[in-house]
PDB file of C-alpha atoms in Angstrom:
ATOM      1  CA  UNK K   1      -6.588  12.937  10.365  1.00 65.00           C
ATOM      2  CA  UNK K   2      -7.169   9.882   8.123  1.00 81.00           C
ATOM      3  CA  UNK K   3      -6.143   7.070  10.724  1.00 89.00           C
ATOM      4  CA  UNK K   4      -6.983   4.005  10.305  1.00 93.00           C
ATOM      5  CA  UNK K   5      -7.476   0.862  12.207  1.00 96.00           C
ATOM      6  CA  UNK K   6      -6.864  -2.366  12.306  1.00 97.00           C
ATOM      7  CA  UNK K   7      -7.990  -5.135  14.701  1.00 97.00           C
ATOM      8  CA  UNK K   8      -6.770  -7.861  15.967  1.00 97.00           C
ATOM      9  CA  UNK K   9      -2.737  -6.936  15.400  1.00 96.00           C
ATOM     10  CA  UNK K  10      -2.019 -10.195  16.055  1.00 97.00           C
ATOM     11  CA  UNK K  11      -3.707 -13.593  15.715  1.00 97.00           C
ATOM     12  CA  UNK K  12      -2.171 -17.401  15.897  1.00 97.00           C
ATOM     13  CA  UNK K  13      -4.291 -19.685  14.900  1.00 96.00           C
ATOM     14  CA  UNK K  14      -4.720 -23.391  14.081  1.00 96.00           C
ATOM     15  CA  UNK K  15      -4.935 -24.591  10.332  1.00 96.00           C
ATOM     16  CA  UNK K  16      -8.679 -24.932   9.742  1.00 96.00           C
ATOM     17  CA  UNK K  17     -10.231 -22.550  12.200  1.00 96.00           C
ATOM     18  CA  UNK K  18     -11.807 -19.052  10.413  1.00 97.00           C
ATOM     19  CA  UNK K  19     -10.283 -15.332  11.308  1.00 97.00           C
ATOM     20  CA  UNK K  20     -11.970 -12.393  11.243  1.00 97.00           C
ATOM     21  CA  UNK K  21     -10.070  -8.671  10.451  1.00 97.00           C
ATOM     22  CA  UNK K  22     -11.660  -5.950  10.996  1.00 97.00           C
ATOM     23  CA  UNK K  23     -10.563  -2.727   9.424  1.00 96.00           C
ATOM     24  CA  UNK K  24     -11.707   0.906  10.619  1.00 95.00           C
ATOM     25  CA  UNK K  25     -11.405   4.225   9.314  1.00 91.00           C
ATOM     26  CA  UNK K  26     -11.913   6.471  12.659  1.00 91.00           C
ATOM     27  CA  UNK K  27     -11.679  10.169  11.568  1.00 86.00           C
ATOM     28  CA  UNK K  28     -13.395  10.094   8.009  1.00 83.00           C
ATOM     29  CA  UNK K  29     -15.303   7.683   6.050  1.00 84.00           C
ATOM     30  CA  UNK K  30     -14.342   5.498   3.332  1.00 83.00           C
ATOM     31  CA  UNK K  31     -16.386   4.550   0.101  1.00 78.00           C
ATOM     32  CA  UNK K  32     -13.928   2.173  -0.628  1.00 88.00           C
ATOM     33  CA  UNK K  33     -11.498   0.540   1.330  1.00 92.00           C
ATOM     34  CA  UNK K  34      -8.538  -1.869  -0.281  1.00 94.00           C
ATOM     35  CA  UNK K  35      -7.402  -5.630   0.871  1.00 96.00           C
ATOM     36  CA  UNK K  36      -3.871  -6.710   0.903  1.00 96.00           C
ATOM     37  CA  UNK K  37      -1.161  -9.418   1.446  1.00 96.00           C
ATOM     38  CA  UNK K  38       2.630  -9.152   1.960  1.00 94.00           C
ATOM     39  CA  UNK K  39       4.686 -12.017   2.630  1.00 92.00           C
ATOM     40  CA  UNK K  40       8.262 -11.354   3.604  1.00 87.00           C
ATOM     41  CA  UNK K  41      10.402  -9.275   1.846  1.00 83.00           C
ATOM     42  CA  UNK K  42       7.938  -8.881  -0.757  1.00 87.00           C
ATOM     43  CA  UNK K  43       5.828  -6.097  -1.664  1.00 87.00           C
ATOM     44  CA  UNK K  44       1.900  -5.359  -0.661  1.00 92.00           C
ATOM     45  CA  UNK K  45      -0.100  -7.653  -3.441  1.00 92.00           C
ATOM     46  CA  UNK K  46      -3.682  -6.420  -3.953  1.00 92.00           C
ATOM     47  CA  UNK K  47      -6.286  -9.025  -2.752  1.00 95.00           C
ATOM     48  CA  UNK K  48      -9.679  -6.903  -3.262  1.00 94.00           C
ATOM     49  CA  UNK K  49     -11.753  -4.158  -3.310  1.00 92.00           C
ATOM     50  CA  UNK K  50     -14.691  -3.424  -1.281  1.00 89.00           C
ATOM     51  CA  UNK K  51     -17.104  -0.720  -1.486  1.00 85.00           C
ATOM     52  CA  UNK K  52     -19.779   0.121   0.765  1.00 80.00           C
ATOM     53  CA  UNK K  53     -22.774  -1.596   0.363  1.00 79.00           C
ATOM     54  CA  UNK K  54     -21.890  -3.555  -2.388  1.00 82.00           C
ATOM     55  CA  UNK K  55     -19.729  -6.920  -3.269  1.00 86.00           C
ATOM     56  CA  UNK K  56     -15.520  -6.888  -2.948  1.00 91.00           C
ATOM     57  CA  UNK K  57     -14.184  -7.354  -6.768  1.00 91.00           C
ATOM     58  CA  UNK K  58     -11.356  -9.852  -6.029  1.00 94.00           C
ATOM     59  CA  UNK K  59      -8.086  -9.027  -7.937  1.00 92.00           C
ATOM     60  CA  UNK K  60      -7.204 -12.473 -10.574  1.00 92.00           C
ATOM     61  CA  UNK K  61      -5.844 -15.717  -9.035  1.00 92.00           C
ATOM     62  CA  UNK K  62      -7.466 -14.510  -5.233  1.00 94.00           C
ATOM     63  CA  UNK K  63      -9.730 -17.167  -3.835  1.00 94.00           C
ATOM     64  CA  UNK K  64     -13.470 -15.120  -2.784  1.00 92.00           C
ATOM     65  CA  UNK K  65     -14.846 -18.067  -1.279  1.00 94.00           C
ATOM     66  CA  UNK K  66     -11.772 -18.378   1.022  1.00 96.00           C
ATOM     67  CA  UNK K  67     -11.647 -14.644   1.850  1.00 96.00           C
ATOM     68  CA  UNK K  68     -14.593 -13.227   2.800  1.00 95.00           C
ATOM     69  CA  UNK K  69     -15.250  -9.357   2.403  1.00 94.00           C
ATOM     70  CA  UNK K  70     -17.965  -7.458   4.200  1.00 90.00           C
ATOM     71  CA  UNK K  71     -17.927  -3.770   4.038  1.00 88.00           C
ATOM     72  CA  UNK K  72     -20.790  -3.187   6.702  1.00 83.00           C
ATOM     73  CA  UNK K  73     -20.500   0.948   6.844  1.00 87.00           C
ATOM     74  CA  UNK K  74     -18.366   3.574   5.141  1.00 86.00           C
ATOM     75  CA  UNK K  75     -16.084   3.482   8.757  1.00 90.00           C
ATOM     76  CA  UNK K  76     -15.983  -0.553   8.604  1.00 93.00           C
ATOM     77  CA  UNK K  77     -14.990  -3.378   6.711  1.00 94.00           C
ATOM     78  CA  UNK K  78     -14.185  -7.365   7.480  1.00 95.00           C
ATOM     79  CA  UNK K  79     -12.006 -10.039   6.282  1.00 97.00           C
ATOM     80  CA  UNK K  80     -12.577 -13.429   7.278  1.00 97.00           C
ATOM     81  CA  UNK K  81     -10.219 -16.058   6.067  1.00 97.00           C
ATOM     82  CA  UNK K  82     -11.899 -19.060   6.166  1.00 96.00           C
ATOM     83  CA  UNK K  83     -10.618 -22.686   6.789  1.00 96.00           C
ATOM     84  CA  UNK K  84      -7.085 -21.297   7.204  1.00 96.00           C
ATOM     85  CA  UNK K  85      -3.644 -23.069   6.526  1.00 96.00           C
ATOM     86  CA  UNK K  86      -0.173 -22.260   6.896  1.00 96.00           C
ATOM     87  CA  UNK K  87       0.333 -20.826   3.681  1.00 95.00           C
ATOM     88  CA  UNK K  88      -2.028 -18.262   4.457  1.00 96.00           C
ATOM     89  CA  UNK K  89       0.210 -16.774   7.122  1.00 96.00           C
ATOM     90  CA  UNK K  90       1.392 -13.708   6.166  1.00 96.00           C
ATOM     91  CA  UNK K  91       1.108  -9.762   7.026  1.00 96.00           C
ATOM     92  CA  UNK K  92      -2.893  -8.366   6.199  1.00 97.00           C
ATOM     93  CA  UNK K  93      -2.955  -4.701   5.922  1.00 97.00           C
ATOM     94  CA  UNK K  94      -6.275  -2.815   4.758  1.00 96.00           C
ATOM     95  CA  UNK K  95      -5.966   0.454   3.462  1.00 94.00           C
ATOM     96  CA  UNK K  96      -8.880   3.059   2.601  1.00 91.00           C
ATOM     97  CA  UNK K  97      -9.745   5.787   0.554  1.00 85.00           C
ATOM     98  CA  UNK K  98     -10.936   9.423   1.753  1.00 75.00           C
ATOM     99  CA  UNK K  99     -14.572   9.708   0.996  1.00 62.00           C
ATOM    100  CA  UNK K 100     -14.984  13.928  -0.487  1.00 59.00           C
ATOM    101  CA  UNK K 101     -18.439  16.010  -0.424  1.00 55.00           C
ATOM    102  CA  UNK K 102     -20.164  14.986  -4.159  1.00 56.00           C
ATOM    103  CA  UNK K 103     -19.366  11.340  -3.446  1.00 54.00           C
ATOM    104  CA  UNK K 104     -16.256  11.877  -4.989  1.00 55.00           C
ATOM    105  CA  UNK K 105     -12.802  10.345  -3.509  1.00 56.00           C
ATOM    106  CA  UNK K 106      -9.090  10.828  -3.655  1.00 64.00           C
ATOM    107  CA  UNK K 107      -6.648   8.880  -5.047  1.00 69.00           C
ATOM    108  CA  UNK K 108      -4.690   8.579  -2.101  1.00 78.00           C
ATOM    109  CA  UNK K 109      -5.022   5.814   0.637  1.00 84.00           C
ATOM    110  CA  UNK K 110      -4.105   5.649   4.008  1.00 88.00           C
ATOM    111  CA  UNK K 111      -3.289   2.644   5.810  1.00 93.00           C
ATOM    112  CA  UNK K 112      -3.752  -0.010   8.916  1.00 95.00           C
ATOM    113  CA  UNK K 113      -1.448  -0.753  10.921  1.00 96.00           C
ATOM    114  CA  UNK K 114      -1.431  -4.237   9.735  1.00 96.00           C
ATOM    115  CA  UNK K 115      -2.423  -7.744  11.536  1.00 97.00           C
ATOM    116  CA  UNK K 116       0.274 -10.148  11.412  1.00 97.00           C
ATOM    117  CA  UNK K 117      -1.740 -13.963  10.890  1.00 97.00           C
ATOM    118  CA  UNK K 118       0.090 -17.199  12.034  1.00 97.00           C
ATOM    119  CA  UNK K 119      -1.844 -20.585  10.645  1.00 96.00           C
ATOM    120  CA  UNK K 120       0.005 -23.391  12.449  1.00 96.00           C
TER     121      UNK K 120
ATOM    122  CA  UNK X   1       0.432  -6.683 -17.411  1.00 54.00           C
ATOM    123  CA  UNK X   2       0.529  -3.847 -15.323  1.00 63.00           C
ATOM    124  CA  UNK X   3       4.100  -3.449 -13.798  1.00 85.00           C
ATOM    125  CA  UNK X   4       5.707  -0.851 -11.188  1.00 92.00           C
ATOM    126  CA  UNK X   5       9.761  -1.476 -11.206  1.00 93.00           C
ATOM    127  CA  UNK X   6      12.167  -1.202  -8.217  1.00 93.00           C
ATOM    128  CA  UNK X   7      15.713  -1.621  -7.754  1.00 85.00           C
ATOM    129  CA  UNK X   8      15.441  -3.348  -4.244  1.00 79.00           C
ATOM    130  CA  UNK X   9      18.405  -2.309  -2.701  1.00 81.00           C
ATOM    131  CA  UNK X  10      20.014  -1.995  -0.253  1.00 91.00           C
ATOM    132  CA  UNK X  11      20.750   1.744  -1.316  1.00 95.00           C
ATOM    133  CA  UNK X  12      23.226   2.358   1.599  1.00 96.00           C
ATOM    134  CA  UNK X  13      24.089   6.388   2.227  1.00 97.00           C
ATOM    135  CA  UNK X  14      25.413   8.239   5.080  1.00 97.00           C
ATOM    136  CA  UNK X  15      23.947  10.777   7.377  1.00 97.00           C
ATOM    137  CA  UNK X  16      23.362  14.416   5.617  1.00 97.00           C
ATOM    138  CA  UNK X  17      23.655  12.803   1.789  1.00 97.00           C
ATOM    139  CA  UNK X  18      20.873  12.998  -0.622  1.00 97.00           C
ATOM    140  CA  UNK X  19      19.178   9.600  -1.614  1.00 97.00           C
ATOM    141  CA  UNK X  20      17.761   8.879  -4.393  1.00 96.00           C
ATOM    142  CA  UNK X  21      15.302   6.514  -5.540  1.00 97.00           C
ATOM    143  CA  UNK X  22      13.997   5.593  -8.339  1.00 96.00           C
ATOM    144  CA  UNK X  23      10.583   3.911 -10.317  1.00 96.00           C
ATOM    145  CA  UNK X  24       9.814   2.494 -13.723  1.00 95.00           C
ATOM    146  CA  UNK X  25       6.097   1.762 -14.980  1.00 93.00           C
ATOM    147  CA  UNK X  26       4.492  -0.040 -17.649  1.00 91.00           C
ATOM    148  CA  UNK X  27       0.931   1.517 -18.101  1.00 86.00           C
ATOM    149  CA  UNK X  28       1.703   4.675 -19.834  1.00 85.00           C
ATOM    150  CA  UNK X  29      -1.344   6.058 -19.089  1.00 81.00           C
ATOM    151  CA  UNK X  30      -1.451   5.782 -15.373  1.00 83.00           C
ATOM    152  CA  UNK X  31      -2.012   9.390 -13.592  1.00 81.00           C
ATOM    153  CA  UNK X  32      -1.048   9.206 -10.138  1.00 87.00           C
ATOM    154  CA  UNK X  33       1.920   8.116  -8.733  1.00 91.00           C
ATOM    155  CA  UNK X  34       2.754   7.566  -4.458  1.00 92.00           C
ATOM    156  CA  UNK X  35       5.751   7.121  -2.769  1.00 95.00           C
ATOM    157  CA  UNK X  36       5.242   5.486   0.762  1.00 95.00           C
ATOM    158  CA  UNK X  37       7.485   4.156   3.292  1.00 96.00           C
ATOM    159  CA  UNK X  38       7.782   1.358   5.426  1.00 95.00           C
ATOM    160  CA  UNK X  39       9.355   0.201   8.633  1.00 95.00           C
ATOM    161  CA  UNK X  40      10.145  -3.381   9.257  1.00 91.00           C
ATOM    162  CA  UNK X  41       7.231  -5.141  10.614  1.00 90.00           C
ATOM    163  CA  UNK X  42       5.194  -2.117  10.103  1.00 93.00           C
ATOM    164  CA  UNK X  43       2.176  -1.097   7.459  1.00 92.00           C
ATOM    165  CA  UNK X  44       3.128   1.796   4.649  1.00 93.00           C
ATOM    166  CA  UNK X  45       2.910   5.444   5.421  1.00 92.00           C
ATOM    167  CA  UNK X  46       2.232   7.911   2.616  1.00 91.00           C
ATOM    168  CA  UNK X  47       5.373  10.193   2.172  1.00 94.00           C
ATOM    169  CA  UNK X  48       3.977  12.174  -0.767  1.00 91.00           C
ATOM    170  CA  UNK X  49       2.080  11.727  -4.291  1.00 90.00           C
ATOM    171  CA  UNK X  50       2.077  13.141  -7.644  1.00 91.00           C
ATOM    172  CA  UNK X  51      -0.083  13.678 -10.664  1.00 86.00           C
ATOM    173  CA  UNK X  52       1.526  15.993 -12.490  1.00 86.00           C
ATOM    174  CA  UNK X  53       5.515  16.135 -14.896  1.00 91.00           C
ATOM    175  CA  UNK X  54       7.998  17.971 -12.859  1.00 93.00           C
ATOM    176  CA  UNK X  55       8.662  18.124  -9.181  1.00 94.00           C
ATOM    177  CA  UNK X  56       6.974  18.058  -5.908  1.00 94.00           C
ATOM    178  CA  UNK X  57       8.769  19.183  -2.800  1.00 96.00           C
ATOM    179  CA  UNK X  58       7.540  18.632   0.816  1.00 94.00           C
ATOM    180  CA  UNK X  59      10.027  19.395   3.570  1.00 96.00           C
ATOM    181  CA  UNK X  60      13.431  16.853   2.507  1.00 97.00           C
ATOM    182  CA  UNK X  61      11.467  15.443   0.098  1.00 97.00           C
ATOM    183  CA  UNK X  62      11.136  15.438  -3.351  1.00 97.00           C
ATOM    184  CA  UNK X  63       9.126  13.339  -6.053  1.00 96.00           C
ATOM    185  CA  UNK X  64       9.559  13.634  -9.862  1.00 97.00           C
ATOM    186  CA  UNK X  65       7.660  12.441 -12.424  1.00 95.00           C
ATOM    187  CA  UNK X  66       8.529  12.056 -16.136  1.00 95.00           C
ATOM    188  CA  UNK X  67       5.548  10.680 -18.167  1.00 92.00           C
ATOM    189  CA  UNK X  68       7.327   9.994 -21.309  1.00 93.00           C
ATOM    190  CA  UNK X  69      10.182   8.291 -19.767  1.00 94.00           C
ATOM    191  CA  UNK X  70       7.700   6.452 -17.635  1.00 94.00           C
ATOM    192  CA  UNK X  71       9.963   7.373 -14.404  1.00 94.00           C
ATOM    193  CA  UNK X  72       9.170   8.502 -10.827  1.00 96.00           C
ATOM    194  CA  UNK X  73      11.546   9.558  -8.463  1.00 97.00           C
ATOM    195  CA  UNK X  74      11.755  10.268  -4.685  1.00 97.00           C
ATOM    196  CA  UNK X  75      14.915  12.275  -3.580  1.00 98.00           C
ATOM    197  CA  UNK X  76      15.158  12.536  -0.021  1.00 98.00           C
ATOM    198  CA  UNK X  77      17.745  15.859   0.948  1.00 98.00           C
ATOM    199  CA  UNK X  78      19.870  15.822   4.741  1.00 97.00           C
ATOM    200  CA  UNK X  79      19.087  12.164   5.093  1.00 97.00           C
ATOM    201  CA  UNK X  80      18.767  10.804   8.178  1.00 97.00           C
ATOM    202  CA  UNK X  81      18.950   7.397  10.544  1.00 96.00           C
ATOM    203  CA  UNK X  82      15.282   7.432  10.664  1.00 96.00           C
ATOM    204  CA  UNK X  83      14.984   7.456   7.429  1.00 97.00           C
ATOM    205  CA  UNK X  84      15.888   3.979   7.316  1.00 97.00           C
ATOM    206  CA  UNK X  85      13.016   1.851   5.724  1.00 96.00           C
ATOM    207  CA  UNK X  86      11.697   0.309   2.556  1.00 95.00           C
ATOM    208  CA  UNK X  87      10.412   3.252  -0.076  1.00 97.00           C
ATOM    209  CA  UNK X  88       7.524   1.638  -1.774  1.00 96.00           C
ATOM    210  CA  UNK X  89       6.605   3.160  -4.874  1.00 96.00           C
ATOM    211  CA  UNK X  90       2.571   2.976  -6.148  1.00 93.00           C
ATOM    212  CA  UNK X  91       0.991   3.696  -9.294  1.00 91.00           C
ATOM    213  CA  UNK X  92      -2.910   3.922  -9.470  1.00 85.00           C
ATOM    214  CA  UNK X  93      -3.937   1.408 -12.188  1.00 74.00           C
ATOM    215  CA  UNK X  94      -7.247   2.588 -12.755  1.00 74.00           C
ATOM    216  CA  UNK X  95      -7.295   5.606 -14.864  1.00 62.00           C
ATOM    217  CA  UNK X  96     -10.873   6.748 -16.026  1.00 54.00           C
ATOM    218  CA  UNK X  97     -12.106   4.513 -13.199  1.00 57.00           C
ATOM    219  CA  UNK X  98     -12.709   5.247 -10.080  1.00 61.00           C
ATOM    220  CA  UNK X  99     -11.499   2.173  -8.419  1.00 67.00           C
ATOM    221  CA  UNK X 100      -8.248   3.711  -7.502  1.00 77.00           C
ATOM    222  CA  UNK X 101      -6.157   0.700  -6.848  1.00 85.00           C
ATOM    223  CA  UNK X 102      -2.815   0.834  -6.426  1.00 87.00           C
ATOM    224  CA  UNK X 103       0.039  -1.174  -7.965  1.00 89.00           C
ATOM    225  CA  UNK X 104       3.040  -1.609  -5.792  1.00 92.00           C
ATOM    226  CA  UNK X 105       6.512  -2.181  -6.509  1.00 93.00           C
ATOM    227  CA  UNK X 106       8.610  -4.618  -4.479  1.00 91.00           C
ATOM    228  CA  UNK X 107      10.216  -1.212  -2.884  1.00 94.00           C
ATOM    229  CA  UNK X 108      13.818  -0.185  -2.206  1.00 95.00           C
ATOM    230  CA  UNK X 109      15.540  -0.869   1.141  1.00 95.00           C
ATOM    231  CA  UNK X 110      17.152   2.307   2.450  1.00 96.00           C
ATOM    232  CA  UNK X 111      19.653   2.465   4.920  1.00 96.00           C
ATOM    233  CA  UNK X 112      21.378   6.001   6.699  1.00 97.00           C
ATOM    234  CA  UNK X 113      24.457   5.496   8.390  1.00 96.00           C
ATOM    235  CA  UNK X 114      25.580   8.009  10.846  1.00 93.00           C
TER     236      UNK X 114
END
């Protein structure tokens, strides 16, 4: 249980052109689901987080215009990076939380497998 | 600033040994506390969590938590090749919310020599 899913895995791209993520929960749903960024040998950095049905809140210094957050269904959520440059290459991984009967969640979230963005 | 402390490593051990390692924090009232790991290339995988002081075993491994010292731990018992990875170490910044996001450290490379 609790798989998530990320598509593409994989995307090379030329600097300017728009990418879309998408980001699936297949077994449960997800009220929220989380956005981040790792560059190499660094640690996951929080981007945002989206809720169903509502706007992403965009962690300090992260650009919302740039990177575009839909969360479309409890099961889905999008993340376009728009007008994209080399320094936005880096690993994307989305991560979401288990939605529990009351509307309550748990703390703990459960991970894509990650899509890996080149910006030449 | 909200802060999660690693030593990054490498921790190098052989096969069988116990590893240990170890996480500072700087929001002493954060509540819930995740260890996952990481393959290179690959996304995290939840290894275990804990809310409350005291230990938490599951299978070979082990998380501790000390509030007052502001210190989680992950020991990991017969260690194995496989266990080779990155041991990221998570703290949920959002107490009294229900956000939930997570604060990562920069993680701890471990390798298990045969």
């Amino acid at each position: 249980g609790a798989v998530v899913s990320q598509h593409p895995s994989r995307v090379i791209c030329k600097s300017g052109t728009s990418v879309k993520i998408e980001c699936r929960s297949l077994d449960f749903q997800a009220t929220t689901m989380f956005w981040y960024r790792q560059f190499p040998k660094q640690s996951l950095m929080l981007m945002a987080t989206s809720n169903e049905g509502s706007k992403a809140t965009y962690e300090q210094g992260v650009e919302k215009d740039k990177f575009l957050i839909n969360h479309a269904s409890l099961t889905l959520s999008t993340l376009t990076v728009t007008s994209a440059h080399p320094e936005d290459s880096s690993f994307y991984i989305c991560s979401a939380r288990v939605a529990l009967a009351g509307g309550y969640s748990t703390d703990t979230q459960y991970f894509g497998p990650g899509t890996r963005l080149t910006v030449l | 600033q909200k802060e999660v402390e690693q030593n990054s490593g490498p921790l190098s051990v052989p096969e069988g040994a116990i590893a240990s390692l170890n996480c500072t924090y700087s929001d002493r009232g954060s509540q819930s506390f995740f260890w996952y790991r990481q393959y290179s290339g690959k996304s995290p995988e939840l290894i275990m969590f804990i809310y409350s002081n005291g230990d938490k075993e599951d299978g070979r491994f082990t998380a501790q938590l000390n509030k007052a010292s502001q210190y989680v731990s992950l020991l990991i018992r017969d260690s194995q090749p496989s266990d080779s990875a990155t041991y990221l170490c998570a703290v949920n910044i959002d107490r009294g919310s229900t956000l939930g996001r997570l604060y990562f450290g920069r993680g701890t490379q471990l390798t298990v020599w045969p």
